XYZ file of C-alpha atoms in Angstrom:
595
model
C -29.978 183.406 45.450
C -31.181 186.681 44.006
C -27.789 187.232 42.406
C -27.922 183.909 40.563
C -31.381 184.687 39.259
C -30.262 188.020 37.826
C -27.293 186.403 36.161
C -29.476 183.796 34.432
C -31.883 186.477 33.211
C -29.089 188.499 31.646
C -27.731 185.408 29.954
C -31.152 184.567 28.486
C -31.528 188.160 27.232
C -28.207 188.021 25.426
C -29.138 184.734 23.778
C -32.460 186.246 22.640
C -30.728 189.279 21.101
C -28.212 187.088 19.307
C -31.001 184.934 17.865
C -32.871 187.996 16.676
C -29.778 189.424 14.932
C -29.168 186.063 13.256
C -32.737 185.959 11.981
C -32.517 189.471 10.576
C -29.243 188.676 8.846
C -30.637 185.521 7.306
C -33.704 187.376 6.062
C -31.557 190.086 4.533
C -29.364 187.510 2.828
C -32.436 185.721 1.466
C -33.771 189.049 0.182
C -30.537 189.828 -1.593
C -30.428 186.366 -3.092
C -33.990 186.777 -4.310
C -33.210 190.120 -5.893
C -30.070 188.764 -7.537
C -31.940 185.717 -8.817
C -34.641 187.963 -10.216
C -32.235 190.308 -11.943
C -30.132 187.450 -13.303
C -33.125 185.886 -14.962
C -34.796 189.179 -16.018
C -35.204 189.882 -19.750
C -36.145 192.887 -21.894
C -39.857 193.462 -21.491
C -40.363 196.252 -24.051
C -38.585 198.782 -26.286
C -39.960 202.266 -27.005
C -38.674 205.115 -29.196
C -39.486 208.840 -29.440
C -38.160 212.022 -31.140
C -37.950 215.444 -29.525
C -39.367 217.309 -32.572
C -41.320 216.545 -35.714
C -41.060 218.034 -38.330
C -37.421 219.084 -38.416
C -35.481 221.363 -40.742
C -32.883 220.009 -43.091
C -29.916 221.645 -41.371
C -30.862 220.997 -37.734
C -30.513 217.979 -35.498
C -33.122 216.095 -33.498
C -32.811 213.586 -30.683
C -34.020 210.010 -30.914
C -34.660 208.397 -27.504
C -34.631 204.603 -27.212
C -35.778 203.037 -23.897
C -35.403 199.308 -23.144
C -37.267 198.074 -20.020
C -35.492 195.162 -18.378
C -31.989 193.997 -17.809
C -29.948 194.712 -20.936
C -26.362 195.319 -21.950
C -25.477 198.983 -22.458
C -23.922 198.058 -25.839
C -27.082 196.370 -27.114
C -28.258 199.333 -29.226
C -26.932 199.384 -32.810
C -27.669 202.564 -34.895
C -26.534 201.173 -38.270
C -30.158 200.937 -39.504
C -30.391 204.744 -39.328
C -27.367 205.568 -41.510
C -29.184 205.389 -44.840
C -31.358 208.447 -44.145
C -29.585 210.214 -41.256
C -26.178 211.239 -40.051
C -25.629 209.704 -36.630
C -24.038 212.062 -34.138
C -23.188 211.678 -30.486
C -24.879 208.866 -28.515
C -25.289 208.879 -24.726
C -26.565 206.013 -22.541
C -27.929 205.859 -18.994
C -29.357 203.104 -16.751
C -31.944 203.244 -13.928
C -32.942 200.654 -11.270
C -36.099 200.873 -9.104
C -37.261 198.675 -6.158
C -40.906 198.989 -5.064
C -42.420 196.473 -2.566
C -39.488 194.124 -3.097
C -40.029 194.279 -6.872
C -37.005 195.448 -8.891
C -37.244 197.052 -12.335
C -34.495 198.287 -14.593
C -34.426 200.412 -17.727
C -31.695 201.586 -20.137
C -32.033 204.764 -22.213
C -30.058 205.737 -25.309
C -30.168 209.338 -26.612
C -28.963 209.648 -30.219
C -28.422 212.936 -32.105
C -29.496 212.571 -35.744
C -29.162 214.881 -38.748
C -31.405 214.393 -41.810
C -29.637 213.962 -45.121
C -32.349 215.412 -47.391
C -35.847 216.851 -47.522
C -38.804 214.472 -47.439
C -40.782 212.092 -45.272
C -38.746 209.304 -43.690
C -39.469 206.370 -41.430
C -37.344 205.579 -38.426
C -37.378 201.780 -38.531
C -38.215 199.622 -35.509
C -35.342 199.279 -33.052
C -34.827 195.674 -31.921
C -33.055 194.844 -28.640
C -32.882 191.266 -27.279
C -35.860 190.189 -29.363
C -38.100 193.136 -28.477
C -38.829 195.792 -31.128
C -40.204 199.321 -31.029
C -42.821 200.897 -33.250
C -41.669 202.785 -36.395
C -41.799 206.595 -36.403
C -42.697 208.748 -39.413
C -40.550 211.899 -39.585
C -40.967 214.889 -41.882
C -37.903 216.899 -43.000
C -38.694 220.345 -44.405
C -36.463 222.742 -46.345
C -34.746 225.538 -44.498
C -36.396 228.264 -46.598
C -39.900 227.383 -45.397
C -38.968 227.920 -41.751
C -36.526 230.807 -41.892
C -38.123 232.692 -39.011
C -37.669 232.909 -35.263
C -34.939 231.391 -33.136
C -34.563 228.358 -35.388
C -32.641 230.517 -37.873
C -30.422 232.256 -35.348
C -27.679 229.757 -36.210
C -27.123 227.931 -39.486
C -24.277 226.592 -41.671
C -23.819 227.293 -45.375
C -21.490 225.404 -47.749
C -20.190 226.093 -51.257
C -18.089 224.059 -53.702
C -15.741 225.753 -56.193
C -16.345 223.180 -58.951
C -18.796 220.291 -59.091
C -16.632 218.405 -61.614
C -12.886 217.823 -61.249
C -10.243 215.279 -62.232
C -8.861 212.712 -59.857
C -6.043 214.224 -57.716
C -7.204 217.738 -58.639
C -7.796 220.062 -55.704
C -11.191 221.699 -55.222
C -11.924 224.446 -52.702
C -14.794 223.910 -50.271
C -16.041 226.928 -48.269
C -18.011 226.740 -45.024
C -19.810 229.736 -43.448
C -21.201 229.613 -39.916
C -23.928 232.247 -39.365
C -24.481 233.330 -35.749
C -27.196 235.723 -34.576
C -26.572 234.813 -30.934
C -23.508 234.746 -28.758
C -22.010 231.331 -28.198
C -20.255 230.150 -25.074
C -18.326 227.426 -26.872
C -18.607 225.438 -30.053
C -16.804 223.315 -32.615
C -17.109 223.030 -36.386
C -16.094 219.713 -37.877
C -14.654 219.143 -41.340
C -16.744 217.839 -44.249
C -16.478 214.156 -45.064
C -15.946 212.416 -48.391
C -14.903 208.873 -49.119
C -11.726 208.287 -51.147
C -10.451 211.851 -50.665
C -7.917 213.906 -48.727
C -9.449 216.842 -46.848
C -7.552 219.540 -44.981
C -8.195 223.064 -43.799
C -6.237 225.773 -45.569
C -5.549 229.233 -44.230
C -7.053 230.802 -41.115
C -10.688 231.474 -40.320
C -12.040 234.848 -41.403
C -14.742 236.690 -39.453
C -17.076 239.432 -40.658
C -20.721 240.613 -40.545
C -23.419 239.939 -43.104
C -27.116 240.789 -43.382
C -29.415 237.961 -44.544
C -33.147 238.646 -45.055
C -32.870 241.791 -42.966
C -31.114 240.060 -40.083
C -27.509 240.754 -39.125
C -25.253 237.742 -38.554
C -21.741 237.246 -37.354
C -20.116 235.040 -40.010
C -17.142 232.722 -39.466
C -15.737 231.473 -42.786
C -13.422 228.480 -43.149
C -11.895 227.001 -46.315
C -11.033 223.366 -46.951
C -9.109 221.708 -49.759
C -10.537 218.419 -51.061
C -8.373 216.171 -53.259
C -10.301 213.112 -54.530
C -8.306 209.934 -54.939
C -10.722 207.928 -57.096
C -13.043 208.736 -59.972
C -16.840 208.515 -59.640
C -19.885 210.417 -58.347
C -19.741 211.366 -54.672
C -21.693 213.243 -52.006
C -19.750 215.577 -49.725
C -21.428 215.471 -46.333
C -21.624 218.930 -44.813
C -19.674 219.863 -41.684
C -21.382 219.670 -38.313
C -21.501 222.502 -35.761
C -22.014 221.664 -32.095
C -22.126 224.438 -29.527
C -23.633 226.098 -26.503
C -25.468 229.395 -27.098
C -26.807 231.888 -24.576
C -30.594 232.244 -24.215
C -32.563 235.324 -23.213
C -33.920 233.678 -20.062
C -32.059 234.446 -16.852
C -31.697 232.400 -13.709
C -33.378 233.505 -10.476
C -30.312 235.396 -9.313
C -29.913 237.090 -12.679
C -26.122 236.926 -12.817
C -25.616 234.395 -15.617
C -27.341 233.627 -18.885
C -28.638 230.117 -19.335
C -27.098 228.155 -22.237
C -28.734 225.906 -24.773
C -27.188 223.121 -26.848
C -27.352 223.716 -30.599
C -26.419 221.329 -33.405
C -26.361 222.354 -37.060
C -25.081 220.685 -40.214
C -24.213 222.171 -43.600
C -26.006 221.049 -46.735
C -24.476 218.225 -48.754
C -22.715 218.886 -52.073
C -22.478 216.633 -55.112
C -19.087 216.115 -56.794
C -18.190 214.296 -60.005
C -14.586 213.062 -60.222
C -13.297 212.408 -63.748
C -10.687 209.690 -64.463
C -7.174 210.305 -65.800
C -7.309 211.328 -69.499
C -6.202 208.652 -71.930
C -3.531 210.862 -73.538
C -1.550 211.145 -70.286
C 1.448 208.802 -70.350
C 3.443 209.434 -67.178
C 2.512 210.670 -63.731
C -0.789 212.558 -63.777
C -0.312 216.065 -62.362
C -3.564 218.055 -62.652
C -2.652 221.641 -61.852
C -3.082 225.262 -62.824
C 0.669 225.909 -62.964
C 3.848 223.779 -62.823
C 7.367 225.200 -63.011
C 10.894 223.770 -62.986
C 14.060 225.727 -62.181
C 17.743 225.074 -61.444
C 20.564 226.591 -59.416
C 24.318 225.984 -59.508
C 26.572 226.299 -56.482
C 29.311 228.123 -58.431
C 30.097 229.719 -61.785
C 30.056 227.171 -64.614
C 32.544 229.205 -66.647
C 35.282 228.345 -64.084
C 34.445 224.649 -63.765
C 37.552 222.465 -63.850
C 38.333 218.775 -63.789
C 38.013 217.265 -60.312
C 36.146 220.221 -58.822
C 32.687 219.357 -57.384
C 29.759 221.569 -58.251
C 26.185 221.136 -57.029
C 23.148 221.392 -59.293
C 19.790 221.909 -57.543
C 16.572 221.335 -59.503
C 13.221 222.462 -58.039
C 9.754 221.462 -59.286
C 6.858 223.636 -58.072
C 3.185 222.733 -58.611
C 0.014 224.571 -57.581
C -2.926 222.593 -56.256
C -1.088 219.315 -55.618
C 0.277 217.494 -52.614
C 3.991 216.811 -52.379
C 3.444 213.037 -52.556
C 2.268 213.344 -56.186
C 5.424 215.028 -57.502
C 7.549 212.538 -59.494
C 11.300 211.979 -59.397
C 13.267 214.327 -61.625
C 14.642 212.457 -64.638
C 18.070 214.030 -65.132
C 20.899 212.258 -66.989
C 24.573 213.178 -67.312
C 27.521 212.207 -69.552
C 29.591 209.228 -68.350
C 32.673 211.420 -67.806
C 30.808 213.417 -65.136
C 30.434 211.490 -61.918
C 27.194 212.130 -60.005
C 26.603 212.011 -56.252
C 22.854 212.662 -55.700
C 21.549 213.962 -52.410
C 18.290 212.876 -50.805
C 15.283 214.665 -52.296
C 13.338 217.144 -50.158
C 9.590 217.698 -50.508
C 7.367 220.265 -48.863
C 3.905 221.826 -49.107
C 2.812 225.371 -48.385
C -0.233 227.581 -48.802
C -0.502 230.421 -51.282
C -3.682 232.403 -51.974
C -5.972 229.624 -50.713
C -4.203 226.923 -52.697
C -1.706 224.230 -51.931
C 1.778 224.678 -53.379
C 3.989 221.593 -53.471
C 7.731 221.503 -54.142
C 10.279 218.793 -54.799
C 13.969 219.731 -54.531
C 16.722 217.411 -55.773
C 20.439 218.197 -55.508
C 23.327 216.331 -57.124
C 27.073 216.905 -56.831
C 28.848 216.684 -60.201
C 32.583 216.003 -60.600
C 34.039 215.886 -64.147
C 36.885 213.464 -64.756
C 38.165 214.986 -68.015
C 38.111 218.386 -69.729
C 36.050 219.221 -72.771
C 32.588 220.270 -73.872
C 29.644 218.329 -72.444
C 25.940 218.464 -73.289
C 23.438 218.281 -70.442
C 20.193 216.784 -71.704
C 16.907 218.661 -71.194
C 14.940 217.948 -68.022
C 11.151 218.005 -68.343
C 8.087 217.231 -66.230
C 4.755 216.420 -67.867
C 1.615 217.917 -66.312
C -2.055 218.405 -67.144
C -3.399 221.961 -67.307
C -6.863 221.855 -65.675
C -7.715 225.287 -67.114
C -7.093 224.387 -70.767
C -7.478 220.598 -70.291
C -4.289 220.052 -72.300
C -0.998 218.284 -71.644
C 1.949 220.594 -71.054
C 5.636 220.250 -70.159
C 7.725 222.177 -67.657
C 11.230 222.006 -69.141
C 14.854 222.905 -68.538
C 16.425 223.198 -72.001
C 19.581 221.353 -72.971
C 22.815 223.229 -72.395
C 26.462 222.841 -73.325
C 29.056 223.330 -70.620
C 32.817 223.555 -70.928
C 35.023 221.895 -68.340
C 38.500 223.365 -68.082
C 41.604 221.270 -67.366
C 42.618 220.970 -63.746
C 45.032 223.576 -62.486
C 48.739 222.543 -62.899
C 47.567 219.599 -64.969
C 50.360 220.195 -67.555
C 54.003 220.215 -66.304
C 55.849 223.526 -66.719
C 58.495 222.726 -69.384
C 60.190 226.085 -68.906
C 61.468 225.058 -65.447
C 63.879 222.213 -64.646
C 62.578 219.223 -62.703
C 62.640 219.606 -58.932
C 65.250 216.847 -58.529
C 67.735 218.844 -60.623
C 67.533 222.062 -58.607
C 70.580 222.865 -56.483
C 70.097 222.654 -52.704
C 68.614 225.705 -50.900
C 67.493 227.274 -54.196
C 63.967 227.932 -55.343
C 62.809 225.929 -58.328
C 61.934 228.803 -60.690
C 63.912 229.976 -63.781
C 64.381 233.503 -62.432
C 66.275 232.318 -59.357
C 68.267 229.548 -61.024
C 72.023 229.828 -60.178
C 74.369 229.524 -63.135
C 77.534 227.447 -62.489
C 80.853 229.403 -62.521
C 82.181 227.374 -65.457
C 79.479 228.719 -67.716
C 79.980 232.341 -66.751
C 83.620 232.283 -67.895
C 82.931 230.959 -71.368
C 83.639 233.788 -73.867
C 81.084 234.635 -76.526
C 81.846 235.852 -80.048
C 82.518 239.550 -80.202
C 79.975 240.177 -82.939
C 77.049 238.590 -81.007
C 75.283 240.544 -78.279
C 74.762 238.865 -74.958
C 71.199 237.468 -74.328
C 69.735 239.427 -77.226
C 66.843 237.038 -78.026
C 63.289 238.034 -78.592
C 60.602 236.556 -76.370
C 58.982 234.957 -79.411
C 61.936 232.515 -79.655
C 60.647 230.310 -76.837
C 62.466 227.238 -78.102
C 65.802 229.023 -77.495
C 64.920 229.605 -73.822
C 63.957 225.987 -73.486
C 67.195 224.779 -75.049
C 69.353 227.025 -72.842
C 67.568 225.983 -69.638
C 67.808 222.298 -70.527
C 71.579 222.725 -71.173
C 72.026 224.479 -67.801
C 70.113 221.673 -66.015
C 72.321 218.992 -67.593
C 75.495 220.797 -66.528
C 74.172 221.112 -62.960
C 73.490 217.395 -62.853
C 76.987 216.535 -64.093
C 78.614 218.809 -61.492
C 76.568 217.307 -58.622
C 77.213 213.746 -59.781
C 80.982 214.357 -59.834
C 80.819 215.679 -56.252
C 78.974 212.693 -54.862
C 80.575 209.317 -54.200
C 79.328 206.590 -56.551
C 78.600 204.315 -53.594
C 76.216 206.823 -51.987
C 72.741 206.969 -53.643
C 71.353 210.380 -54.558
C 68.395 211.541 -52.373
C 66.125 214.485 -51.854
C 67.020 217.041 -49.272
C 66.207 216.119 -45.690
C 63.849 219.133 -45.488
C 61.459 217.619 -48.078
C 61.594 214.188 -46.376
C 60.790 215.679 -43.003
C 57.909 217.719 -44.458
C 56.421 214.652 -46.151
C 56.772 212.584 -42.961
C 55.045 215.246 -40.879
C 52.173 215.610 -43.361
C 51.840 211.820 -43.486
C 51.444 211.720 -39.688
C 48.741 214.414 -39.785
C 46.934 212.565 -42.586
C 46.965 209.335 -40.559
C 45.451 211.182 -37.601
C 42.605 212.553 -39.754
C 41.977 209.099 -41.231
C 41.621 207.538 -37.791
C 38.981 210.131 -36.925
C 37.112 209.394 -40.222
C 36.678 213.131 -40.790
C 36.207 213.423 -44.546
C 36.773 217.164 -44.714
C 39.987 216.911 -42.694
C 41.147 213.869 -44.693
C 40.599 215.737 -47.964
C 42.588 218.756 -46.807
C 45.516 216.705 -45.423
C 45.469 214.378 -48.442
C 45.998 217.344 -50.796
C 48.935 218.597 -48.705
C 50.560 215.183 -48.401
C 50.190 214.325 -52.097
C 51.632 217.731 -52.941
C 54.692 216.985 -50.786
C 55.004 213.453 -52.160
C 54.828 214.609 -55.772
C 56.690 217.853 -55.038
C 53.805 219.907 -56.415
C 51.884 222.838 -54.953
C 48.558 222.118 -56.671
C 45.430 222.220 -54.504
C 43.389 220.105 -56.923
C 42.862 216.674 -55.389
C 41.647 215.099 -58.641
C 44.754 216.226 -60.520
C 47.073 214.974 -57.747
C 45.331 211.593 -57.807
C 45.856 211.444 -61.562
C 49.557 212.153 -60.989
C 49.747 209.157 -58.669
C 48.235 206.989 -61.423
C 46.975 204.291 -59.053
C 43.538 202.941 -59.994
C 42.769 201.437 -56.588
C 43.660 204.624 -54.725
C 41.508 206.654 -57.131
C 38.576 204.299 -56.530
C 38.785 204.590 -52.729
C 39.063 208.386 -52.884
C 35.969 208.552 -55.117
C 34.093 206.391 -52.598
C 35.059 208.817 -49.857
C 33.829 211.791 -51.908
C 30.592 209.931 -52.712
C 29.863 209.438 -49.024
C 30.544 213.130 -48.484
C 28.013 214.308 -51.078
C 25.262 211.749 -50.510
C 23.192 211.007 -47.431
C 23.642 207.301 -46.977
C 22.773 205.245 -43.954
C 26.250 203.704 -43.739
C 29.124 205.687 -42.302
C 32.289 205.934 -44.359
C 35.087 203.666 -43.118
C 38.676 204.680 -43.968
C 40.341 201.251 -43.601
C 40.567 200.527 -47.346
C 41.857 204.020 -48.131
C 44.509 203.766 -45.381
C 45.827 200.491 -46.822
C 45.948 201.938 -50.351
C 47.781 205.073 -49.179
C 50.367 203.026 -47.255
C 51.052 200.888 -50.317
C 51.351 203.913 -52.626
C 53.720 205.629 -50.179
C 56.027 202.594 -50.017
C 56.129 202.319 -53.799
C 56.817 206.016 -54.384
C 59.538 206.338 -51.732
C 61.160 203.122 -52.928
C 61.186 204.351 -56.485
C 62.765 207.619 -55.373
C 65.600 205.766 -53.682
C 66.213 203.459 -56.627
C 66.225 206.088 -59.327
C 66.519 209.706 -58.220
C 67.261 210.946 -61.749
C 63.803 209.935 -62.990
C 62.169 212.591 -60.874
C 59.958 212.301 -57.889
C 56.987 210.868 -59.695
C 56.102 209.072 -62.965
C 54.634 211.133 -65.753
C 50.916 211.014 -66.400
C 49.875 209.386 -69.650
């Protein structure tokens, strides 16, 4: 009986505890729901603003604090109303929530770093957030000179402009000096800002000491180049310095110096940008100095037909960016083929100025000998020192192109087809037939007593010897068997043809050019190393066109890769025609004469 009673009591106790836990949970849930409902329907109650100092100096920053009481979006603050009188720096935001006696309150705080643009009395306008507005604040900005004492002048920024009036696209030097009377732990100096202009730092920072009003400063000097892109009157906003400086106060342990945040801005500068002068016709290049020069890859006095030579023209301008340099207007006679390379541009620094260069190279290949006139090459520019138009010029020049080597057949030697087998094809080694050596000469005439000035006599004698050699060989050969070249020449041509085909399949232009010269020399029985002259000997317009296309792809940087298929087909056709002609008419020589 007692056991049953104890069991019932324990069961009732457990039920009581469970009920109590359920009640607490429900109350907690209701409390959370109440808080959520309150926060969801809460609005901004008030907006207040304050500044950390008043008055402020022209070159120092101050902090504007904006506090919105209530539930508000962190992105609700918009500082655009401050831009007319102040430079807006870094903005930080924080939120805080409090719960007292089941009452929840929230607030959002924005801290904005502002820099005054000029001296005077200014009004910070009311800040409106979700319908609630703050009270305006009157702020006084004083010149730096009236407060140049104490810690406030331990750090300041000075700016200087080389010229306050320049032409559009003309460079102007802008110098920034950071004065430090205290050690800094870290810091950064931003660049000046100007609309419609290119700004870049030039050179490295310089560091030195300077005494100002009896106080020694560590000075860090930095130079910028400003190139305006549009005419008009502008304000160059000074660069901003943000850093951490050491203070004289020490922490309780005395091991480390305490740091303090410092923000300074350089004074603004006014700049007038003049438009392009009316007398300028072409590209406007405002500069202090522009030069044009040329280089040739080889000696012009030895220039021959078919030989490529590269002309490199360089334009150098001081105080300009490379994007402003125009294309070089060079023109050439129609008998000189041109293969231009891609232009190269670059910029460098020289004595605190920009120096821009444009380099253009072109491969020139003359197709005929003679005297040619290269027209002058000039670049118009505007001298900003004299404010006058000037021209950088390469004067006109006359060049003489020599004929290609072996371009005229040697009439003092017999044709290669008439030379006896196993004999060299030169007059000194020519073998005289036995029948001629036994012919008696008149007794009163000396043997071979001709002067070298009688060249026509040598020509006549050699031509007579060649005809006799031909008659002797023809009588020794059966009429039914056609006359051919020696098997040594055929084998040499076949081997060179195989090597040429291998180079063509690899699309190696340099290798194709080298093997093509060797093969054409074997085909035409000529030892010339001039590809242009050998092509002229072939006298095939289509082959000449495909070879010129190959050379063009070699001397110009094109996106498409050269494909040898067309050249292979033309070479195969020319080879069939030439070998067929040799078989049909051996007495006409190995190749047709060039007109």
